[in-house]
Amino acid sequence: MGVTITYYGHSCFVLESGGYRLAVDPYDGHVPGYAPLRIQADEVLCSHEHMDHFYKQAVQLSRAGRESPFAVTALPIPHDDAGGCLRGMNRIHLFTCGGLRIAHFGDIGCHPDKEIMEQLRGLDAAMIPVGGIYTIDAVQARALLDELGARVSIPMHYRVGGCGFEVLDTVEPFEALSENLVRPGSNQLTIEPGMERQTVILTYVP
């Protein structure tokens, strides 16, 4: 059974498997250009406590009582390149489901240490920031994903059209560094075992 990833803009995604929906990093109304966020899910996780990643009020939690198919590991890492002194700490969430390993990097601000790298090697999919300023940039993100051997790379936390913070870079520099670029023309992608190496640009759908 695969995992369907739905992109809601900025760094917000929903991972779904077997009817169970897990939301990650919902944002509040201060992220320019994005419509108010309204998501239904069984669970919500946040990489850190900044409100463009921590607006849990945007998620209506189900009362169905479904058992989660996701095993979740939270890996602490600084939000900056100064050990967290500038912006505090961030969590990389590693999800394991049906043999798949998927990571949401949150607002990662530096290269992971050796211990975290070992836990992340061989990812089936990775959602990673590429806009720079508050996080690693396109060059750092591409190098990190290549080192980890991630099969499917999904960029996030960048500026596109009128959406996103003005100081962030667009996704184009990351595209220029990536091979086998795919634009499915939708906000959804299903991750399955053994997918070919690719970079997928998901579309924000208001």
PDB file of C-alpha atoms in Angstrom:
ATOM      1  CA  MET A   1       0.000   0.000   0.000  1.00  0.00           C
ATOM      2  CA  GLY A   2       1.386   3.384  -0.995  1.00  0.00           C
ATOM      3  CA  VAL A   3       1.315   6.742   0.765  1.00  0.00           C
ATOM      4  CA  THR A   4      -0.486   9.627  -0.923  1.00  0.00           C
ATOM      5  CA  ILE A   5       1.055  13.049  -0.286  1.00  0.00           C
ATOM      6  CA  THR A   6      -1.138  16.130  -0.759  1.00  0.00           C
ATOM      7  CA  TYR A   7       0.450  19.593  -0.878  1.00  0.00           C
ATOM      8  CA  TYR A   8      -1.408  22.490   0.748  1.00  0.00           C
ATOM      9  CA  GLY A   9       1.166  25.204   0.097  1.00  0.00           C
ATOM     10  CA  HIS A  10       4.197  26.574   1.962  1.00  0.00           C
ATOM     11  CA  SER A  11       5.418  23.552   4.015  1.00  0.00           C
ATOM     12  CA  CYS A  12       2.040  21.967   4.704  1.00  0.00           C
ATOM     13  CA  PHE A  13       1.245  18.443   3.531  1.00  0.00           C
ATOM     14  CA  VAL A  14      -1.128  15.611   4.368  1.00  0.00           C
ATOM     15  CA  LEU A  15       0.157  12.040   4.238  1.00  0.00           C
ATOM     16  CA  GLU A  16      -2.566   9.433   3.769  1.00  0.00           C
ATOM     17  CA  SER A  17      -2.549   5.643   3.871  1.00  0.00           C
ATOM     18  CA  GLY A  18      -5.409   3.230   4.483  1.00  0.00           C
ATOM     19  CA  GLY A  19      -7.798   6.119   5.088  1.00  0.00           C
ATOM     20  CA  TYR A  20      -5.640   7.601   7.863  1.00  0.00           C
ATOM     21  CA  ARG A  21      -4.682  11.257   7.293  1.00  0.00           C
ATOM     22  CA  LEU A  22      -1.681  12.879   8.968  1.00  0.00           C
ATOM     23  CA  ALA A  23      -1.199  16.652   8.553  1.00  0.00           C
ATOM     24  CA  VAL A  24       2.230  18.285   8.855  1.00  0.00           C
ATOM     25  CA  ASP A  25       3.088  21.968   9.420  1.00  0.00           C
ATOM     26  CA  PRO A  26      -0.254  23.812   8.960  1.00  0.00           C
ATOM     27  CA  TYR A  27       0.198  27.579   8.570  1.00  0.00           C
ATOM     28  CA  ASP A  28      -1.783  30.590   9.779  1.00  0.00           C
ATOM     29  CA  GLY A  29      -3.084  33.537   7.764  1.00  0.00           C
ATOM     30  CA  HIS A  30       0.167  35.486   7.749  1.00  0.00           C
ATOM     31  CA  VAL A  31       1.793  33.589   4.877  1.00  0.00           C
ATOM     32  CA  PRO A  32       1.196  35.890   1.863  1.00  0.00           C
ATOM     33  CA  GLY A  33      -0.982  34.719  -1.000  1.00  0.00           C
ATOM     34  CA  TYR A  34      -2.334  31.500   0.462  1.00  0.00           C
ATOM     35  CA  ALA A  35      -6.030  31.007   1.130  1.00  0.00           C
ATOM     36  CA  PRO A  36      -7.096  30.248   4.722  1.00  0.00           C
ATOM     37  CA  LEU A  37      -6.128  26.684   5.501  1.00  0.00           C
ATOM     38  CA  ARG A  38      -8.828  24.152   6.393  1.00  0.00           C
ATOM     39  CA  ILE A  39      -7.802  20.496   6.642  1.00  0.00           C
ATOM     40  CA  GLN A  40      -9.447  17.370   7.972  1.00  0.00           C
ATOM     41  CA  ALA A  41      -7.052  14.822   9.436  1.00  0.00           C
ATOM     42  CA  ASP A  42      -6.648  12.163  12.094  1.00  0.00           C
ATOM     43  CA  GLU A  43      -3.426  13.630  13.445  1.00  0.00           C
ATOM     44  CA  VAL A  44      -1.325  16.792  13.138  1.00  0.00           C
ATOM     45  CA  LEU A  45       2.428  17.224  13.643  1.00  0.00           C
ATOM     46  CA  CYS A  46       4.538  20.380  13.533  1.00  0.00           C
ATOM     47  CA  SER A  47       8.247  20.787  12.928  1.00  0.00           C
ATOM     48  CA  HIS A  48       8.547  23.817  15.221  1.00  0.00           C
ATOM     49  CA  GLU A  49       6.496  26.481  16.959  1.00  0.00           C
ATOM     50  CA  HIS A  50       6.530  29.334  14.410  1.00  0.00           C
ATOM     51  CA  MET A  51       2.976  30.030  13.300  1.00  0.00           C
ATOM     52  CA  ASP A  52       3.630  29.433   9.602  1.00  0.00           C
ATOM     53  CA  HIS A  53       4.227  25.807  10.673  1.00  0.00           C
ATOM     54  CA  PHE A  54       2.284  25.475  13.926  1.00  0.00           C
ATOM     55  CA  TYR A  55      -1.282  26.631  13.275  1.00  0.00           C
ATOM     56  CA  LYS A  56      -3.007  23.499  14.536  1.00  0.00           C
ATOM     57  CA  GLN A  57      -6.351  25.326  14.583  1.00  0.00           C
ATOM     58  CA  ALA A  58      -6.451  24.916  10.789  1.00  0.00           C
ATOM     59  CA  VAL A  59      -6.814  21.153  11.215  1.00  0.00           C
ATOM     60  CA  GLN A  60     -10.133  19.587  12.163  1.00  0.00           C
ATOM     61  CA  LEU A  61      -9.284  16.303  13.834  1.00  0.00           C
ATOM     62  CA  SER A  62     -11.372  13.231  13.095  1.00  0.00           C
ATOM     63  CA  ARG A  63     -13.053  11.353  15.918  1.00  0.00           C
ATOM     64  CA  ALA A  64     -13.117   8.100  13.986  1.00  0.00           C
ATOM     65  CA  GLY A  65     -10.459   6.574  16.222  1.00  0.00           C
ATOM     66  CA  ARG A  66      -8.550   4.991  13.342  1.00  0.00           C
ATOM     67  CA  GLU A  67      -5.227   3.376  14.184  1.00  0.00           C
ATOM     68  CA  SER A  68      -2.287   5.107  12.563  1.00  0.00           C
ATOM     69  CA  PRO A  69      -0.284   3.093  10.021  1.00  0.00           C
ATOM     70  CA  PHE A  70       2.584   5.585  10.424  1.00  0.00           C
ATOM     71  CA  ALA A  71       5.511   5.057  12.768  1.00  0.00           C
ATOM     72  CA  VAL A  72       6.933   8.527  13.465  1.00  0.00           C
ATOM     73  CA  THR A  73      10.443   9.471  14.559  1.00  0.00           C
ATOM     74  CA  ALA A  74      11.186  13.117  15.426  1.00  0.00           C
ATOM     75  CA  LEU A  75      14.802  14.125  14.826  1.00  0.00           C
ATOM     76  CA  PRO A  76      15.857  17.422  16.473  1.00  0.00           C
ATOM     77  CA  ILE A  77      18.023  19.764  14.411  1.00  0.00           C
ATOM     78  CA  PRO A  78      18.687  23.539  14.536  1.00  0.00           C
ATOM     79  CA  HIS A  79      16.491  25.935  12.565  1.00  0.00           C
ATOM     80  CA  ASP A  80      19.666  27.869  11.706  1.00  0.00           C
ATOM     81  CA  ASP A  81      23.388  27.377  11.188  1.00  0.00           C
ATOM     82  CA  ALA A  82      24.224  28.672  14.663  1.00  0.00           C
ATOM     83  CA  GLY A  83      23.118  25.726  16.756  1.00  0.00           C
ATOM     84  CA  GLY A  84      19.627  27.126  17.203  1.00  0.00           C
ATOM     85  CA  CYS A  85      20.766  30.431  18.693  1.00  0.00           C
ATOM     86  CA  LEU A  86      19.044  32.474  15.969  1.00  0.00           C
ATOM     87  CA  ARG A  87      15.725  30.681  15.399  1.00  0.00           C
ATOM     88  CA  GLY A  88      15.593  27.831  17.879  1.00  0.00           C
ATOM     89  CA  MET A  89      15.172  24.161  17.094  1.00  0.00           C
ATOM     90  CA  ASN A  90      13.349  22.264  14.364  1.00  0.00           C
ATOM     91  CA  ARG A  91      12.195  18.647  14.019  1.00  0.00           C
ATOM     92  CA  ILE A  92      12.659  16.444  10.985  1.00  0.00           C
ATOM     93  CA  HIS A  93       9.791  13.950  10.989  1.00  0.00           C
ATOM     94  CA  LEU A  94      10.604  10.508   9.627  1.00  0.00           C
ATOM     95  CA  PHE A  95       7.518   8.481   8.712  1.00  0.00           C
ATOM     96  CA  THR A  96       7.610   4.733   8.162  1.00  0.00           C
ATOM     97  CA  CYS A  97       4.553   3.102   6.599  1.00  0.00           C
ATOM     98  CA  GLY A  98       4.232  -0.186   4.736  1.00  0.00           C
ATOM     99  CA  GLY A  99       7.972  -0.405   4.192  1.00  0.00           C
ATOM    100  CA  LEU A 100       8.182   3.179   2.868  1.00  0.00           C
ATOM    101  CA  ARG A 101      10.379   5.803   4.526  1.00  0.00           C
ATOM    102  CA  ILE A 102       9.306   9.415   4.042  1.00  0.00           C
ATOM    103  CA  ALA A 103      10.751  12.532   5.681  1.00  0.00           C
ATOM    104  CA  HIS A 104       9.426  16.057   6.194  1.00  0.00           C
ATOM    105  CA  PHE A 105      12.402  18.283   6.969  1.00  0.00           C
ATOM    106  CA  GLY A 106      10.503  21.269   8.401  1.00  0.00           C
ATOM    107  CA  ASP A 107      12.627  24.420   8.548  1.00  0.00           C
ATOM    108  CA  ILE A 108      15.993  22.692   8.551  1.00  0.00           C
ATOM    109  CA  GLY A 109      18.730  25.303   8.786  1.00  0.00           C
ATOM    110  CA  CYS A 110      21.933  23.284   8.628  1.00  0.00           C
ATOM    111  CA  HIS A 111      23.408  19.988   7.476  1.00  0.00           C
ATOM    112  CA  PRO A 112      22.366  17.093   9.749  1.00  0.00           C
ATOM    113  CA  ASP A 113      24.977  15.433  11.910  1.00  0.00           C
ATOM    114  CA  LYS A 114      26.270  11.927  11.237  1.00  0.00           C
ATOM    115  CA  GLU A 115      23.730  10.202  13.496  1.00  0.00           C
ATOM    116  CA  ILE A 116      20.727  11.847  11.827  1.00  0.00           C
ATOM    117  CA  MET A 117      22.177  11.268   8.360  1.00  0.00           C
ATOM    118  CA  GLU A 118      22.402   7.548   9.065  1.00  0.00           C
ATOM    119  CA  GLN A 119      18.726   7.455  10.047  1.00  0.00           C
ATOM    120  CA  LEU A 120      17.691   9.268   6.871  1.00  0.00           C
ATOM    121  CA  ARG A 121      19.697   7.415   4.234  1.00  0.00           C
ATOM    122  CA  GLY A 122      17.706   5.720   1.487  1.00  0.00           C
ATOM    123  CA  LEU A 123      14.504   7.731   1.813  1.00  0.00           C
ATOM    124  CA  ASP A 124      11.677   6.887  -0.558  1.00  0.00           C
ATOM    125  CA  ALA A 125      10.535  10.529  -0.472  1.00  0.00           C
ATOM    126  CA  ALA A 126      11.635  13.786   1.122  1.00  0.00           C
ATOM    127  CA  MET A 127       9.826  17.102   1.536  1.00  0.00           C
ATOM    128  CA  ILE A 128      12.546  19.716   1.936  1.00  0.00           C
ATOM    129  CA  PRO A 129      12.769  23.551   2.052  1.00  0.00           C
ATOM    130  CA  VAL A 130      14.614  25.210  -0.831  1.00  0.00           C
ATOM    131  CA  GLY A 131      13.849  28.938  -0.492  1.00  0.00           C
ATOM    132  CA  GLY A 132      16.793  29.917   1.703  1.00  0.00           C
ATOM    133  CA  ILE A 133      16.927  32.843   4.179  1.00  0.00           C
ATOM    134  CA  TYR A 134      15.135  31.024   7.010  1.00  0.00           C
ATOM    135  CA  THR A 135      16.277  27.555   5.927  1.00  0.00           C
ATOM    136  CA  ILE A 136      18.869  25.841   3.767  1.00  0.00           C
ATOM    137  CA  ASP A 137      18.830  26.995   0.150  1.00  0.00           C
ATOM    138  CA  ALA A 138      18.461  25.163  -3.163  1.00  0.00           C
ATOM    139  CA  VAL A 139      22.141  24.211  -3.455  1.00  0.00           C
ATOM    140  CA  GLN A 140      22.281  22.857   0.093  1.00  0.00           C
ATOM    141  CA  ALA A 141      18.977  21.004  -0.289  1.00  0.00           C
ATOM    142  CA  ARG A 142      20.006  19.326  -3.544  1.00  0.00           C
ATOM    143  CA  ALA A 143      23.367  18.265  -2.116  1.00  0.00           C
ATOM    144  CA  LEU A 144      21.734  16.864   1.016  1.00  0.00           C
ATOM    145  CA  LEU A 145      19.132  14.858  -0.901  1.00  0.00           C
ATOM    146  CA  ASP A 146      21.766  13.454  -3.235  1.00  0.00           C
ATOM    147  CA  GLU A 147      23.942  12.438  -0.296  1.00  0.00           C
ATOM    148  CA  LEU A 148      20.962  10.705   1.337  1.00  0.00           C
ATOM    149  CA  GLY A 149      19.973   8.953  -1.881  1.00  0.00           C
ATOM    150  CA  ALA A 150      16.353  10.108  -1.667  1.00  0.00           C
ATOM    151  CA  ARG A 151      14.256   8.633  -4.486  1.00  0.00           C
ATOM    152  CA  VAL A 152      11.571  11.340  -4.693  1.00  0.00           C
ATOM    153  CA  SER A 153      12.444  14.958  -3.857  1.00  0.00           C
ATOM    154  CA  ILE A 154       9.562  17.341  -3.133  1.00  0.00           C
ATOM    155  CA  PRO A 155      10.577  20.994  -2.623  1.00  0.00           C
ATOM    156  CA  MET A 156       8.669  23.260  -0.236  1.00  0.00           C
ATOM    157  CA  HIS A 157       8.997  26.612   1.578  1.00  0.00           C
ATOM    158  CA  TYR A 158       9.621  28.746  -1.506  1.00  0.00           C
ATOM    159  CA  ARG A 159       7.927  31.671  -3.260  1.00  0.00           C
ATOM    160  CA  VAL A 160       5.694  31.007  -6.268  1.00  0.00           C
ATOM    161  CA  GLY A 161       3.579  33.634  -7.994  1.00  0.00           C
ATOM    162  CA  GLY A 162       2.006  35.754  -5.276  1.00  0.00           C
ATOM    163  CA  CYS A 163       2.315  33.015  -2.670  1.00  0.00           C
ATOM    164  CA  GLY A 164       5.016  32.848  -0.021  1.00  0.00           C
ATOM    165  CA  PHE A 165       7.249  35.313   1.780  1.00  0.00           C
ATOM    166  CA  GLU A 166       8.910  37.806  -0.573  1.00  0.00           C
ATOM    167  CA  VAL A 167      12.396  37.170   0.823  1.00  0.00           C
ATOM    168  CA  LEU A 168      12.283  33.505  -0.175  1.00  0.00           C
ATOM    169  CA  ASP A 169      13.722  32.314  -3.454  1.00  0.00           C
ATOM    170  CA  THR A 170      11.559  30.659  -6.089  1.00  0.00           C
ATOM    171  CA  VAL A 171      11.767  26.952  -6.882  1.00  0.00           C
ATOM    172  CA  GLU A 172      13.644  27.516 -10.163  1.00  0.00           C
ATOM    173  CA  PRO A 173      17.190  27.346  -8.725  1.00  0.00           C
ATOM    174  CA  PHE A 174      16.347  23.940  -7.221  1.00  0.00           C
ATOM    175  CA  GLU A 175      14.841  22.795 -10.512  1.00  0.00           C
ATOM    176  CA  ALA A 176      18.037  23.772 -12.346  1.00  0.00           C
ATOM    177  CA  LEU A 177      20.047  21.466 -10.078  1.00  0.00           C
ATOM    178  CA  SER A 178      17.654  18.524 -10.376  1.00  0.00           C
ATOM    179  CA  GLU A 179      17.435  15.722 -12.901  1.00  0.00           C
ATOM    180  CA  ASN A 180      14.267  13.904 -13.984  1.00  0.00           C
ATOM    181  CA  LEU A 181      12.019  16.836 -13.149  1.00  0.00           C
ATOM    182  CA  VAL A 182       8.305  16.009 -12.967  1.00  0.00           C
ATOM    183  CA  ARG A 183       5.378  18.432 -12.824  1.00  0.00           C
ATOM    184  CA  PRO A 184       2.209  16.340 -12.400  1.00  0.00           C
ATOM    185  CA  GLY A 185      -0.035  19.410 -12.600  1.00  0.00           C
ATOM    186  CA  SER A 186      -1.749  18.540  -9.328  1.00  0.00           C
ATOM    187  CA  ASN A 187      -1.186  18.789  -5.606  1.00  0.00           C
ATOM    188  CA  GLN A 188      -1.025  15.016  -5.075  1.00  0.00           C
ATOM    189  CA  LEU A 189       1.528  12.279  -5.497  1.00  0.00           C
ATOM    190  CA  THR A 190       1.415   8.640  -4.401  1.00  0.00           C
ATOM    191  CA  ILE A 191       4.698   7.208  -3.133  1.00  0.00           C
ATOM    192  CA  GLU A 192       5.217   3.507  -3.812  1.00  0.00           C
ATOM    193  CA  PRO A 193       8.178   1.177  -3.293  1.00  0.00           C
ATOM    194  CA  GLY A 194      10.954   1.276  -5.881  1.00  0.00           C
ATOM    195  CA  MET A 195      10.078   4.565  -7.576  1.00  0.00           C
ATOM    196  CA  GLU A 196      12.691   5.999  -9.920  1.00  0.00           C
ATOM    197  CA  ARG A 197      14.817   8.929  -8.780  1.00  0.00           C
ATOM    198  CA  GLN A 198      12.894  12.135  -9.531  1.00  0.00           C
ATOM    199  CA  THR A 199      12.108  15.656  -8.369  1.00  0.00           C
ATOM    200  CA  VAL A 200       8.398  16.413  -8.226  1.00  0.00           C
ATOM    201  CA  ILE A 201       7.021  19.977  -8.205  1.00  0.00           C
ATOM    202  CA  LEU A 202       3.529  19.780  -6.751  1.00  0.00           C
ATOM    203  CA  THR A 203       0.983  22.481  -7.575  1.00  0.00           C
ATOM    204  CA  TYR A 204      -0.673  24.579  -4.898  1.00  0.00           C
ATOM    205  CA  VAL A 205      -4.462  24.299  -5.236  1.00  0.00           C
ATOM    206  CA  PRO A 206      -6.407  26.926  -3.234  1.00  0.00           C
TER     207      PRO A 206
END
